[in-house]
Short mmCIF file of C-alpha atoms in Angstrom, two decimals:
data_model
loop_
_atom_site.label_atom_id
_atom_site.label_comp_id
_atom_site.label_asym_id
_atom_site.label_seq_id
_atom_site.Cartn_x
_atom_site.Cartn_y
_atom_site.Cartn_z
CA UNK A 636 42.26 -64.63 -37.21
CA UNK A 637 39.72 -63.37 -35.08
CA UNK A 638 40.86 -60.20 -34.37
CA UNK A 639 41.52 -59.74 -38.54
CA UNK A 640 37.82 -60.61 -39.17
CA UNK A 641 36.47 -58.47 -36.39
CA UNK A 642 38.86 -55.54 -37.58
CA UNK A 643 37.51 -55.80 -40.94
CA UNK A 644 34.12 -55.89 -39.72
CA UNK A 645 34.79 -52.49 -38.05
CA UNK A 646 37.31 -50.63 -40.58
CA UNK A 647 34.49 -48.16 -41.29
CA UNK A 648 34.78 -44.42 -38.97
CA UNK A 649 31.88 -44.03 -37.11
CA UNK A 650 31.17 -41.63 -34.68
CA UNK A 651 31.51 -43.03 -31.00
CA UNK A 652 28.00 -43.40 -30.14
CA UNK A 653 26.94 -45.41 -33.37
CA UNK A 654 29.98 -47.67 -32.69
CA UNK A 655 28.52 -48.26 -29.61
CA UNK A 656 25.18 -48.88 -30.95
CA UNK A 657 26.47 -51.53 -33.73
CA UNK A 658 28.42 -53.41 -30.82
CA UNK A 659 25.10 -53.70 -29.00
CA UNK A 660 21.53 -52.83 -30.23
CA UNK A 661 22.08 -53.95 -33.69
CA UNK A 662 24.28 -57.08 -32.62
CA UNK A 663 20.70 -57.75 -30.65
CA UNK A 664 18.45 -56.95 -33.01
CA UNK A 665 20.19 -58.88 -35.65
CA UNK A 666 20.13 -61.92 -33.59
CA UNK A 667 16.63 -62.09 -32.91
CA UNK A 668 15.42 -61.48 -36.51
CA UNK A 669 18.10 -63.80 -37.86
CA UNK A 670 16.26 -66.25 -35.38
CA UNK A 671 13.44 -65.48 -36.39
CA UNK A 672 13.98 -65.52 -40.37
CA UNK A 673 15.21 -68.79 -40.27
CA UNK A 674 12.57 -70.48 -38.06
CA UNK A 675 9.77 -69.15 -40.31
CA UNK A 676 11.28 -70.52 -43.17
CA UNK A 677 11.50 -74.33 -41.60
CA UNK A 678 7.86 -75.02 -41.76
CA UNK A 679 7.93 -73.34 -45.39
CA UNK A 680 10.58 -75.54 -46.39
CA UNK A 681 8.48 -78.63 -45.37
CA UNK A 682 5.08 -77.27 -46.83
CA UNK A 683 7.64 -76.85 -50.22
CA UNK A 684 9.10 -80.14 -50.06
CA UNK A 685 5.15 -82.01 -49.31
CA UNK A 686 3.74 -80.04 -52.22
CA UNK A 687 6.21 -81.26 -54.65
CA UNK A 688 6.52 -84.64 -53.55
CA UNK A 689 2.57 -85.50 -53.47
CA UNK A 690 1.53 -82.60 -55.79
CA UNK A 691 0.08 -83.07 -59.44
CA UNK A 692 1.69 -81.34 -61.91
CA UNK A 693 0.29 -81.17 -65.88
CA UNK A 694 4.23 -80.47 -67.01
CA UNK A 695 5.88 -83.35 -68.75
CA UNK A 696 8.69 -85.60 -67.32
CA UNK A 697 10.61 -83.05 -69.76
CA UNK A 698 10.41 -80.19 -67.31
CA UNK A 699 11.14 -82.00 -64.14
CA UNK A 700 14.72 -81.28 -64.46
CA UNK A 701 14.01 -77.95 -63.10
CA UNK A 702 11.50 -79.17 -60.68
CA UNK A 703 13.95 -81.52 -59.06
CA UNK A 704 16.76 -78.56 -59.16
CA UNK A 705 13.84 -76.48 -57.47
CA UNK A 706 13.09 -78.78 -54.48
CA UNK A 707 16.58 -79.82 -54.50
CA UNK A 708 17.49 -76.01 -53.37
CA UNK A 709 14.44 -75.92 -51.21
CA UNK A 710 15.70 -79.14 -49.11
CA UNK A 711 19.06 -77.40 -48.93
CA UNK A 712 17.72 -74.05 -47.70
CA UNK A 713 15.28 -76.06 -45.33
CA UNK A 714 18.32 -77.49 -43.51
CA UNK A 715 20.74 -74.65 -43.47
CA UNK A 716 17.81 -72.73 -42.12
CA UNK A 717 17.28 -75.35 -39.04
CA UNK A 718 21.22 -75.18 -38.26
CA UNK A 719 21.16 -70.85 -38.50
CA UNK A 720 17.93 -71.44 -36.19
CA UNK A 721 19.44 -73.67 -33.43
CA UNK A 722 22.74 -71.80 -33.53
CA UNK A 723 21.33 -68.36 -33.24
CA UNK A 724 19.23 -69.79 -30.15
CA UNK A 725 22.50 -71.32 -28.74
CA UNK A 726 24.25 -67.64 -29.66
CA UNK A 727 21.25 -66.15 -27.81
CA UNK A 728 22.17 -67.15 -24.50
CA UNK A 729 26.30 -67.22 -24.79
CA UNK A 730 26.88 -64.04 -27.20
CA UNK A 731 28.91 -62.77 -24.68
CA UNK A 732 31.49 -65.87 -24.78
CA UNK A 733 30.95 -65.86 -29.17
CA UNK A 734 30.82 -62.14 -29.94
CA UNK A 735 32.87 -63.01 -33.21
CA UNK A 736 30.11 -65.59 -34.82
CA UNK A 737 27.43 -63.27 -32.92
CA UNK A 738 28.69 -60.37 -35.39
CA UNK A 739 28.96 -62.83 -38.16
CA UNK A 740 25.41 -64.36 -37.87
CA UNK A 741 23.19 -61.74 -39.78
CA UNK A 742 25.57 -61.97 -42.32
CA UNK A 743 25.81 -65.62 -43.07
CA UNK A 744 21.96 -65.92 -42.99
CA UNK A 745 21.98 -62.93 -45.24
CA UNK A 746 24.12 -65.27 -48.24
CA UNK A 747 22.00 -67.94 -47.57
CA UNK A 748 18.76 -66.30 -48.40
CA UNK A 749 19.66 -64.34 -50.74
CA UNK A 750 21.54 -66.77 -52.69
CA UNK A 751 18.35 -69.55 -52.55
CA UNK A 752 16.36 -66.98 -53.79
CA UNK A 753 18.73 -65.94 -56.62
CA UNK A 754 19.15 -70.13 -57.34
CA UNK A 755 15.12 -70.78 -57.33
CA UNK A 756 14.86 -67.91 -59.40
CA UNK A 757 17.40 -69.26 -62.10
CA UNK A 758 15.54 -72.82 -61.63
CA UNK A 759 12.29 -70.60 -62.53
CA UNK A 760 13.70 -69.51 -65.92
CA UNK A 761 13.63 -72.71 -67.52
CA UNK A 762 9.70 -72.69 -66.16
CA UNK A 763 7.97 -69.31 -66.85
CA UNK A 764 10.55 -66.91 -66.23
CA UNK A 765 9.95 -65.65 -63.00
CA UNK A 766 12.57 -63.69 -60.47
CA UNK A 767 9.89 -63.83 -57.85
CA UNK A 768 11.89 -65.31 -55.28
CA UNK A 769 15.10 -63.58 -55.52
CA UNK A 770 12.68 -60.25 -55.39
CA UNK A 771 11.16 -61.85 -52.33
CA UNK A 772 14.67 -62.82 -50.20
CA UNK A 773 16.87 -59.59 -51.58
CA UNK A 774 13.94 -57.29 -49.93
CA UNK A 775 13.41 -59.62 -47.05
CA UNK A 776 17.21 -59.58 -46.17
CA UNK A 777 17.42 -55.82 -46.77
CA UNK A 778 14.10 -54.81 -45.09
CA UNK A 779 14.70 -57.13 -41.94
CA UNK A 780 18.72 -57.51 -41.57
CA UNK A 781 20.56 -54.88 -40.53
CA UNK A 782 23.51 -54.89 -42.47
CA UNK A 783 25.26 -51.73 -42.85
CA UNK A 784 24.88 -49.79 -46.46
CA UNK A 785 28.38 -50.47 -47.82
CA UNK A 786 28.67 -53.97 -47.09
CA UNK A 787 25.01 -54.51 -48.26
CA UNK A 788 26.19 -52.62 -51.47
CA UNK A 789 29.16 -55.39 -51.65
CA UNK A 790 26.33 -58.16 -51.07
CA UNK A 791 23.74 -57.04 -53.33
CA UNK A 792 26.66 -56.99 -56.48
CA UNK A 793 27.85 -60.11 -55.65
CA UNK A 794 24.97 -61.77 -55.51
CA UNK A 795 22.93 -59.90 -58.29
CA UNK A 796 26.38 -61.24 -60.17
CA UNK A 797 25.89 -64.54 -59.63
CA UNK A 798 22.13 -64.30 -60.48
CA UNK A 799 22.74 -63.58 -64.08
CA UNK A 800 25.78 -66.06 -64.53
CA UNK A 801 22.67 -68.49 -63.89
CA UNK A 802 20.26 -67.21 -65.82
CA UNK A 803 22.86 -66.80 -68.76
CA UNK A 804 23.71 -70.60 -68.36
CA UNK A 805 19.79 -71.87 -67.58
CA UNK A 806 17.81 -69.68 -70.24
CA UNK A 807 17.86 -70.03 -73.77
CA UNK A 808 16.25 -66.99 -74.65
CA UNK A 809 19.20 -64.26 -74.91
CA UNK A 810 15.73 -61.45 -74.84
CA UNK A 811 14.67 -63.06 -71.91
CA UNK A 812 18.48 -63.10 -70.43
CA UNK A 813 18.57 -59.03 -70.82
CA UNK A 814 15.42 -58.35 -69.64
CA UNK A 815 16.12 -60.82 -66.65
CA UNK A 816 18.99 -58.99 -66.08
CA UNK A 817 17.51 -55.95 -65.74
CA UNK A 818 14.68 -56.80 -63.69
CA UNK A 819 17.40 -57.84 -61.51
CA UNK A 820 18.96 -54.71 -61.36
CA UNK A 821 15.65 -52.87 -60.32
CA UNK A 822 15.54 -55.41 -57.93
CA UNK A 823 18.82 -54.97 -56.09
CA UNK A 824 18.66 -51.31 -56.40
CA UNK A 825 15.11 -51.65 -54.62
CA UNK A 826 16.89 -53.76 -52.24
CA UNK A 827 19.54 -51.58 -51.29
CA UNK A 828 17.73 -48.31 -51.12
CA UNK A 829 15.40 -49.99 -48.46
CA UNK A 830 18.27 -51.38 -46.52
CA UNK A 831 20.11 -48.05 -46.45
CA UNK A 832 16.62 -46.26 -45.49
CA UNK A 833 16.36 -49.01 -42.75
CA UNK A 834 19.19 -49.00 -41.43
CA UNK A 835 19.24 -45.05 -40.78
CA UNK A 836 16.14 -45.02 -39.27
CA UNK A 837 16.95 -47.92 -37.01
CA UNK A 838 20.66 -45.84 -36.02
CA UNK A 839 18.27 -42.99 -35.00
CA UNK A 840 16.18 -45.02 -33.26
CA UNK A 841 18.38 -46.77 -31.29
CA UNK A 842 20.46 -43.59 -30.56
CA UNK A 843 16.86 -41.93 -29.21
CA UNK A 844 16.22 -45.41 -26.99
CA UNK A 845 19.61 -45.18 -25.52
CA UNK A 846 19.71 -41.43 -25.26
CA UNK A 847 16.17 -41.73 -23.16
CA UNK A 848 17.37 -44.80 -21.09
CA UNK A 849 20.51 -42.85 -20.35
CA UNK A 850 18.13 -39.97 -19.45
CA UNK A 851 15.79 -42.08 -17.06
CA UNK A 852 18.96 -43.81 -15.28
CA UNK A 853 20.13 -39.84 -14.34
CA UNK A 854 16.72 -38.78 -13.68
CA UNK A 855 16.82 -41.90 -11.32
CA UNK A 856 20.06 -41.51 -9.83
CA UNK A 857 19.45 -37.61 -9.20
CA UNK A 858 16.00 -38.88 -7.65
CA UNK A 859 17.84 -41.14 -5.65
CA UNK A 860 20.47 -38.73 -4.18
CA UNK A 861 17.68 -36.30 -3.79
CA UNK A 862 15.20 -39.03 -1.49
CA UNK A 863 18.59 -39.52 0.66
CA UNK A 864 19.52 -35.46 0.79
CA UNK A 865 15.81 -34.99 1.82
CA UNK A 866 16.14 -37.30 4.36
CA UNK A 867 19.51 -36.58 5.54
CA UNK A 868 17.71 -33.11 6.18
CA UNK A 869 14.72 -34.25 7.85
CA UNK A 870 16.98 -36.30 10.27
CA UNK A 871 19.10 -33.39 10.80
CA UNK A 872 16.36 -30.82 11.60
CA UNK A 873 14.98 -33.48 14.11
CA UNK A 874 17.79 -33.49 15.97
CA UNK A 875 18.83 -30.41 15.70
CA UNK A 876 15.30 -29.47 16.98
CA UNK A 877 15.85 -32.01 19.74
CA UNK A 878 19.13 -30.63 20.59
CA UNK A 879 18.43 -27.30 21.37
CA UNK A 880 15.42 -28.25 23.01
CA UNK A 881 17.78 -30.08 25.60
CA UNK A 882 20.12 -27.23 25.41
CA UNK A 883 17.61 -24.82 26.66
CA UNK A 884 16.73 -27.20 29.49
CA UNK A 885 20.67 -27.66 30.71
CA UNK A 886 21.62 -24.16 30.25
CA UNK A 887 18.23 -22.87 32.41
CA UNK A 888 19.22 -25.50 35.11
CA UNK A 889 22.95 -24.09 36.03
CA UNK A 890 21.76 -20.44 35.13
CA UNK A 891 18.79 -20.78 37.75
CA UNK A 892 21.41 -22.11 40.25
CA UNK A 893 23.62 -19.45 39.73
CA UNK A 894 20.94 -16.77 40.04
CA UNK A 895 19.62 -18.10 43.36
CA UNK A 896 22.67 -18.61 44.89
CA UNK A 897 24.30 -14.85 43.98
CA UNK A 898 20.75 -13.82 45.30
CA UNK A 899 21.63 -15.38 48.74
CA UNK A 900 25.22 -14.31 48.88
CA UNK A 901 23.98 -10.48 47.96
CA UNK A 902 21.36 -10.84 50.73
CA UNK A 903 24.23 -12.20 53.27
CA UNK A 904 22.53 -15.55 54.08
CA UNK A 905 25.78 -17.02 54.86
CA UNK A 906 28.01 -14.57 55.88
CA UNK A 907 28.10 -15.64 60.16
CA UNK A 908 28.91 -19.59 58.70
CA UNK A 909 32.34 -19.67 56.64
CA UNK A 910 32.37 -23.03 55.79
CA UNK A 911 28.55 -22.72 54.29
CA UNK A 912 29.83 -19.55 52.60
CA UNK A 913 32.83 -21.46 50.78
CA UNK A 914 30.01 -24.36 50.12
CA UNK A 915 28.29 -21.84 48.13
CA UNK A 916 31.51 -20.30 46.11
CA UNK A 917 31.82 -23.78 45.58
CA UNK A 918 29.01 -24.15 44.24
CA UNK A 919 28.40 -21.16 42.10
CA UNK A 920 32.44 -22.01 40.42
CA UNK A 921 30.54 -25.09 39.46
CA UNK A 922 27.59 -23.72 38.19
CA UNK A 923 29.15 -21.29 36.18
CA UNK A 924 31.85 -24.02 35.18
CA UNK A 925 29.43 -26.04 33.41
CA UNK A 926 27.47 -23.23 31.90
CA UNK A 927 31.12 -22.22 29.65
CA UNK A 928 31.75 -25.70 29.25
CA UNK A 929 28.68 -26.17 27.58
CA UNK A 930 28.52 -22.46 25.90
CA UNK A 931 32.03 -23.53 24.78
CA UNK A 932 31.15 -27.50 22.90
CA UNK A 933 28.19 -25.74 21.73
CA UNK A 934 29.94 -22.63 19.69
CA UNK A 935 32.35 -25.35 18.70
CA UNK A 936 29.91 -27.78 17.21
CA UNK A 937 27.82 -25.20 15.50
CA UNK A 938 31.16 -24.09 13.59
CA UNK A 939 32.00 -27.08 12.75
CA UNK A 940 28.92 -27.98 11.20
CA UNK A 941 28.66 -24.73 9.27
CA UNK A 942 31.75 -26.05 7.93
CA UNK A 943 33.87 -22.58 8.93
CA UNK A 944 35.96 -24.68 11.76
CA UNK A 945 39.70 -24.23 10.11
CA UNK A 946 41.38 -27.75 9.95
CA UNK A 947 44.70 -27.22 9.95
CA UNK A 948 46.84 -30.42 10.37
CA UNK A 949 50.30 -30.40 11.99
CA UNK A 950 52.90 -32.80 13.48
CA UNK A 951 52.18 -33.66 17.38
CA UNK A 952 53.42 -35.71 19.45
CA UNK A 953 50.61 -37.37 21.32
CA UNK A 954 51.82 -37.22 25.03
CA UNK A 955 52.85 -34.06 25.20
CA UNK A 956 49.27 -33.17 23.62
CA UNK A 957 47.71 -35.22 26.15
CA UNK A 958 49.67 -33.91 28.98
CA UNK A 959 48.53 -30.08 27.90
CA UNK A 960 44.63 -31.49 28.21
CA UNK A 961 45.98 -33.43 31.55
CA UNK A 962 47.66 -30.30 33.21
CA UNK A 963 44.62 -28.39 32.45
CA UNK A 964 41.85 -30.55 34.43
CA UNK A 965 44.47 -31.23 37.09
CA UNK A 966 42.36 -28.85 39.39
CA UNK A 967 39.08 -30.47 38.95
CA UNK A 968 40.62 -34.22 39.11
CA UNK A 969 42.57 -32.59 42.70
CA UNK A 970 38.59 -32.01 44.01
CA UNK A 971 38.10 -35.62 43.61
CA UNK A 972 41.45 -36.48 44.80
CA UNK A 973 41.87 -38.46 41.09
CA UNK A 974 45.25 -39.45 39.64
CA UNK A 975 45.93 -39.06 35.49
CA UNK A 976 48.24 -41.05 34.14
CA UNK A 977 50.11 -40.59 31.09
CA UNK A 978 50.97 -43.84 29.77
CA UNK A 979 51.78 -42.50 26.42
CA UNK A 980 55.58 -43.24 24.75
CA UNK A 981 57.31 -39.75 23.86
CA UNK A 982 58.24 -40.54 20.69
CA UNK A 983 54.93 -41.60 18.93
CA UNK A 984 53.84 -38.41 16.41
CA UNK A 985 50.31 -38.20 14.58
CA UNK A 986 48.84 -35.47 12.26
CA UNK A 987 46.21 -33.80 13.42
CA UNK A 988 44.73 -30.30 14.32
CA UNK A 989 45.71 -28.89 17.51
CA UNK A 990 42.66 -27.25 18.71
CA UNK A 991 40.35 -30.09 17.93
CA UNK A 992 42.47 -33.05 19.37
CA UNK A 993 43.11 -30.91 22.37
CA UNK A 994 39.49 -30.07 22.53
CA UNK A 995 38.85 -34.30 22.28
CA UNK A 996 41.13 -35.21 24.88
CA UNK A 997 40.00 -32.61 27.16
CA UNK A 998 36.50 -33.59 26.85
CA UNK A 999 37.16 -37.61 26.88
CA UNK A 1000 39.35 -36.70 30.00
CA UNK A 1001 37.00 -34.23 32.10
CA UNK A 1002 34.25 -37.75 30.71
CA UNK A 1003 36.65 -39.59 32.57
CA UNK A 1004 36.80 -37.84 35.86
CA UNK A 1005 33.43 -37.08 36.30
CA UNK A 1006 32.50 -40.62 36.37
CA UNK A 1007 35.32 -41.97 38.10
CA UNK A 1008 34.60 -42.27 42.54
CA UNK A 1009 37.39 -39.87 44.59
CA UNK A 1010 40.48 -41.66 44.98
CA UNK A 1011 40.13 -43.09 41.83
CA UNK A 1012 42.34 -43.19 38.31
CA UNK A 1013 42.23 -41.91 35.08
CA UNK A 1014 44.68 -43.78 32.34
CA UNK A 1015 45.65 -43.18 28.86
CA UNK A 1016 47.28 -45.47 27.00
CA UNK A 1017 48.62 -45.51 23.09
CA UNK A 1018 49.43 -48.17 20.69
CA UNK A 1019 51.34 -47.61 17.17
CA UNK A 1020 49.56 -49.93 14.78
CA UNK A 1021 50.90 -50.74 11.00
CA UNK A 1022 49.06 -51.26 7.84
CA UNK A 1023 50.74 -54.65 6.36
CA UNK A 1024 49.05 -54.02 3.15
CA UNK A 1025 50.39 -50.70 2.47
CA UNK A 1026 52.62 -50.26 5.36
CA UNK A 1027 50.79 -47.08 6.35
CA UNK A 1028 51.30 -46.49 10.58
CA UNK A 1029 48.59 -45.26 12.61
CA UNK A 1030 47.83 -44.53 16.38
CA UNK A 1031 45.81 -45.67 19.01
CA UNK A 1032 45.14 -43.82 21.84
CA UNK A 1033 42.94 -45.57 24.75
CA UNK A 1034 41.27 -43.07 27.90
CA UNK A 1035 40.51 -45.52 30.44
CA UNK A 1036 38.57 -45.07 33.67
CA UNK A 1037 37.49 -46.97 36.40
CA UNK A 1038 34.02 -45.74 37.08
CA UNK A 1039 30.49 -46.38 37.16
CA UNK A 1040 30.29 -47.61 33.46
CA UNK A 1041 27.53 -47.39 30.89
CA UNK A 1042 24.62 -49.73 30.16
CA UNK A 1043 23.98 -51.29 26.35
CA UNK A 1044 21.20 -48.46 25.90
CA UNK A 1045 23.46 -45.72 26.71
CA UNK A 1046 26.61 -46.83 24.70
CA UNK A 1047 23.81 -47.37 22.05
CA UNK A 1048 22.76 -43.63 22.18
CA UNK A 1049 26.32 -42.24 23.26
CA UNK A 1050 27.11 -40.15 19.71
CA UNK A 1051 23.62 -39.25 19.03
CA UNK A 1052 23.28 -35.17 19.55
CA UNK A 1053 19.35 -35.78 20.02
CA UNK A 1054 19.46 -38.28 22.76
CA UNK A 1055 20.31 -37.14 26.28
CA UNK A 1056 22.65 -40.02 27.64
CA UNK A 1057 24.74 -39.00 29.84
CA UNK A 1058 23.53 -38.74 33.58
CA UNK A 1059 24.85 -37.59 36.52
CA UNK A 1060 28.59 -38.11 37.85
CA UNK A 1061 29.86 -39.65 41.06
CA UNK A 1062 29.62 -36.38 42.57
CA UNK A 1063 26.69 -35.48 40.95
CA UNK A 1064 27.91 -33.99 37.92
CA UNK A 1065 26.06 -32.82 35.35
CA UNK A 1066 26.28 -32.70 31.51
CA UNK A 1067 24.93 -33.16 27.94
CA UNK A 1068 26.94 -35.32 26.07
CA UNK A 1069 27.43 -32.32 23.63
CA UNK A 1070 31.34 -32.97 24.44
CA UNK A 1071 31.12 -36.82 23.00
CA UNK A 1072 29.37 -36.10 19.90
CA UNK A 1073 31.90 -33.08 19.07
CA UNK A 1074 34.61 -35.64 20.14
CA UNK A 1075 33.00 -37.88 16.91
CA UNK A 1076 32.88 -35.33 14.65
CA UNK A 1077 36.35 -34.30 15.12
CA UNK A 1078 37.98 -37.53 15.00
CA UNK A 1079 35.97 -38.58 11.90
CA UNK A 1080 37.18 -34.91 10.14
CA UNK A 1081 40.69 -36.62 10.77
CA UNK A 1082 39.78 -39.52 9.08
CA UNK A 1083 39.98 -41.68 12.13
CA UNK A 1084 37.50 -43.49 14.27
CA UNK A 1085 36.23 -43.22 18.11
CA UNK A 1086 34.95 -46.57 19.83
CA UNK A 1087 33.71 -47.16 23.59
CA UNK A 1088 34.09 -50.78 25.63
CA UNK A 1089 31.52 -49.74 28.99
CA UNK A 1090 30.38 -52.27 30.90
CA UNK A 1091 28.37 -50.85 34.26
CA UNK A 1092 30.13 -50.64 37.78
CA UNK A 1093 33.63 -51.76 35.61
CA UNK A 1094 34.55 -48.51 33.93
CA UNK A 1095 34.60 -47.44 30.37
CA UNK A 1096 37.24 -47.30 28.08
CA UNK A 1097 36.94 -44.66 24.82
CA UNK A 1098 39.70 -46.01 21.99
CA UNK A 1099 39.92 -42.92 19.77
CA UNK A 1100 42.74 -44.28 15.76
CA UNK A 1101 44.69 -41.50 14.45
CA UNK A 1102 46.72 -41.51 10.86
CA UNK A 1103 50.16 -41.73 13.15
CA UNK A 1104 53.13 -39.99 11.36
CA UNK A 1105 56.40 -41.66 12.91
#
């Protein structure tokens, strides 16, 4: 039944945004003014009802017939207007959980006003012949209701309708009847052309209030993006600014070395002592080591965040791609007499990009060795881990050193490119921490995550999730 009435309610094409506009601003607006209507007319009704109860009145007992009919309505309008009034404020707060007798509201205080101002006019016929109160409800309903034009149309006839079936049955003065009846006429025609004009000004008012609230809310949200872009920059320049400031100091340092020690080779400081001689090869491989290293994370990163870094995912299995990164840094974990091991199962597959995960491992391994004592051990372990909501696999791969650790302010810092964290090796080592951060943005491009468990003199252990591919 509900659905039938609220169907009929809506039969009428509209375009979309005045469909929208009747479901809200003029279910709102007709609530409030339907409120208000009705509690206005509560104190009216009782200054009606004391002035003909206590009022003196020079007509004979003859003409109180009409009287009585005329306070009798006014009693009857004064308590249908009390129940509209309390249920509109009891529709006011639960409209959402009544939307049928919110849409039905306007209406039903419409026929109630209109027709006990049609009724006290027909009372006033058999008095002096007035239609001043169905003048004063039929433009009261039209210029303060908003009831859309063809159903006020429908309204108007009805009730106009009803108004001269009265006046036919409470005037004796067939004249009077006609001219009644056409009075009437003016007045509903009065009516309607003020609802109509009403109620297409309010439609383009309400379609300018939402259009400009829809305006502010994307001025707002554009505002809001832009604060966070602006920001996003400003952080970004920072530590890019901060970045290459550190870059300039790490590459001078190994470049200096470098310098000063081809300077003493070329002037043959060392060439009696061979041992001091290989000490300074040594040394320079080192040097010069680092230097690409860095050069190397540092061409990387900048592609990457100029967004030109293919990504081209493939099918790997993960030990073999660990055991490319392993055989690779064998010679520098040989110096410090380290072991790798590859705990990794040969069957577990993930998807990922070659070049970066290689570039990740190598960099979390080389991590690994440097801060690891000689004689030590590097580990790598995996895990295959499954969604049980959606069944989806993934992988876990864990490099694990025993080494000097990390404090809580370092592992705070670890992945920021501005902040210099990293500090010197077990042989002295040096680095930048470059290789971490690039290790972050590469695993996050992948859609996975990098963590670190450090505690200091007890090792560190980097846990890098994969999407796995078995």
């Amino acid at each position: 039944m509900a659905k039938t009435l609220l169907s009929f309610f809506y039969s009428f094409k509209t375009p979309a945004l005045e469909q929208m506009i009747i479901e809200d601003e003029v279910r709102t607006a007709n609530l409030s003014r339907g409120i208000l209507i009705t509690g206005l007319f509560i104190p009216i009704a009782i200054i009606i009802h004391l002035y003909f109860s206590y009022g003196n009145f020079s007509i004979k007992p003859v003409s109180t017939g009409p009287i009585n009919g005329f306070f009798l309505v006014n009693v009857y309008m004064g308590l249908a207007s009390l129940v509209l009034f309390l249920s509109g404020i009891w529709l006011k707060h639960t409209k959402k959980e009544h939307q049928l007798l919110t849409i039905l509201y306007p209406h039903l205080v419409f026929f109630i006003f209109a027709s006990g101002g049609a009724l006290c006019s027909v009372y006033d016929q058999a008095l002096d012949k007035t239609i001043i109160t169905f003048l004063l409800a039929c433009l009261l309903n039209a210029a303060t209701l908003l009831i859309r034009p063809v159903y006020l149309f429908f309204y108007l006839l009805g009730i106009y309708i009803c108004f001269c079936y009265g006046v036919f049955l409470t005037q004796p003065d067939q004249n009077e009847i006609v001219l009644t009846a056409i009075d009437g006429l003016c007045v509903i025609a009065v009516a309607y052309a003020i609802g109509y004009i009403f109620w297409n000004n309010s439609m383009t008012r309400f379609r300018q209030d939402r259009l400009i609230k829809s305006q502010k809310l994307v001025l707002a949200h554009q505002y809001e993006k832009l604060s966070k872009s602006n920001l996003k920059l400003e952080e970004s320049n920072a530590s890019k600014d901060q970045f290459f400031s550190i870059l300039a100091h790490d590459l001078r340092g190994p470049l200096n070395s470098a310098i000063a020690l081809t300077k003493f080779l070329e002037e043959g400081l060392f060439e009696a002592d061979l041992e001091e001689r290989q000490q300074m090869y040594s040394l320079l491989q080192n040097s010069l080591n680092n230097s690409s290293k860095l050069l190397e994370n540092v061409l990387l990163w900048s592609t990457n965040q100029a967004g030109v870094l293919n990504f081209k995912p493939m099918l790997l299995n993960v030990h073999d791609t660990v055991q490319t990164s392993v055989d690779v840094l064998k010679i520098v974990a040989a110096h410090k007499h380290i072991e790798i091991i590859n705990l990794i199962p040969k069957h577990l597959t993930i998807s990922a990009d070659a070049d970066m995960i290689h570039t990740v491992f190598r960099n979390l391994l080389s991590n690994a060795i440097k801060f690891t004592p000689n004689f030590g051990s590097v580990e790598v372990h995996s895990e295959l881990l499954v969604n049980e909501r959606n069944g989806e696999e993934s992988v876990r791969v864990s490099v694990i050193d025993y080494g000097v650790g990390m404090s809580h302010k370092t592992l705070t810092n670890l992945f920021r490119i501005e902040k210099k964290m990293i500090g010197l090796g077990t042989n002295n080592e040096t680095g930048t921490g470059l290789g971490l951060v690039l290790c972050k943005d590469f695993i996050e491009k992948h859609e996975g995550s990098i963590i670190v468990e450090s505690k200091e003199n007890e090792g560190s252990k980097f846990i890098i999730t994969l999407p796995g591919r078995n």
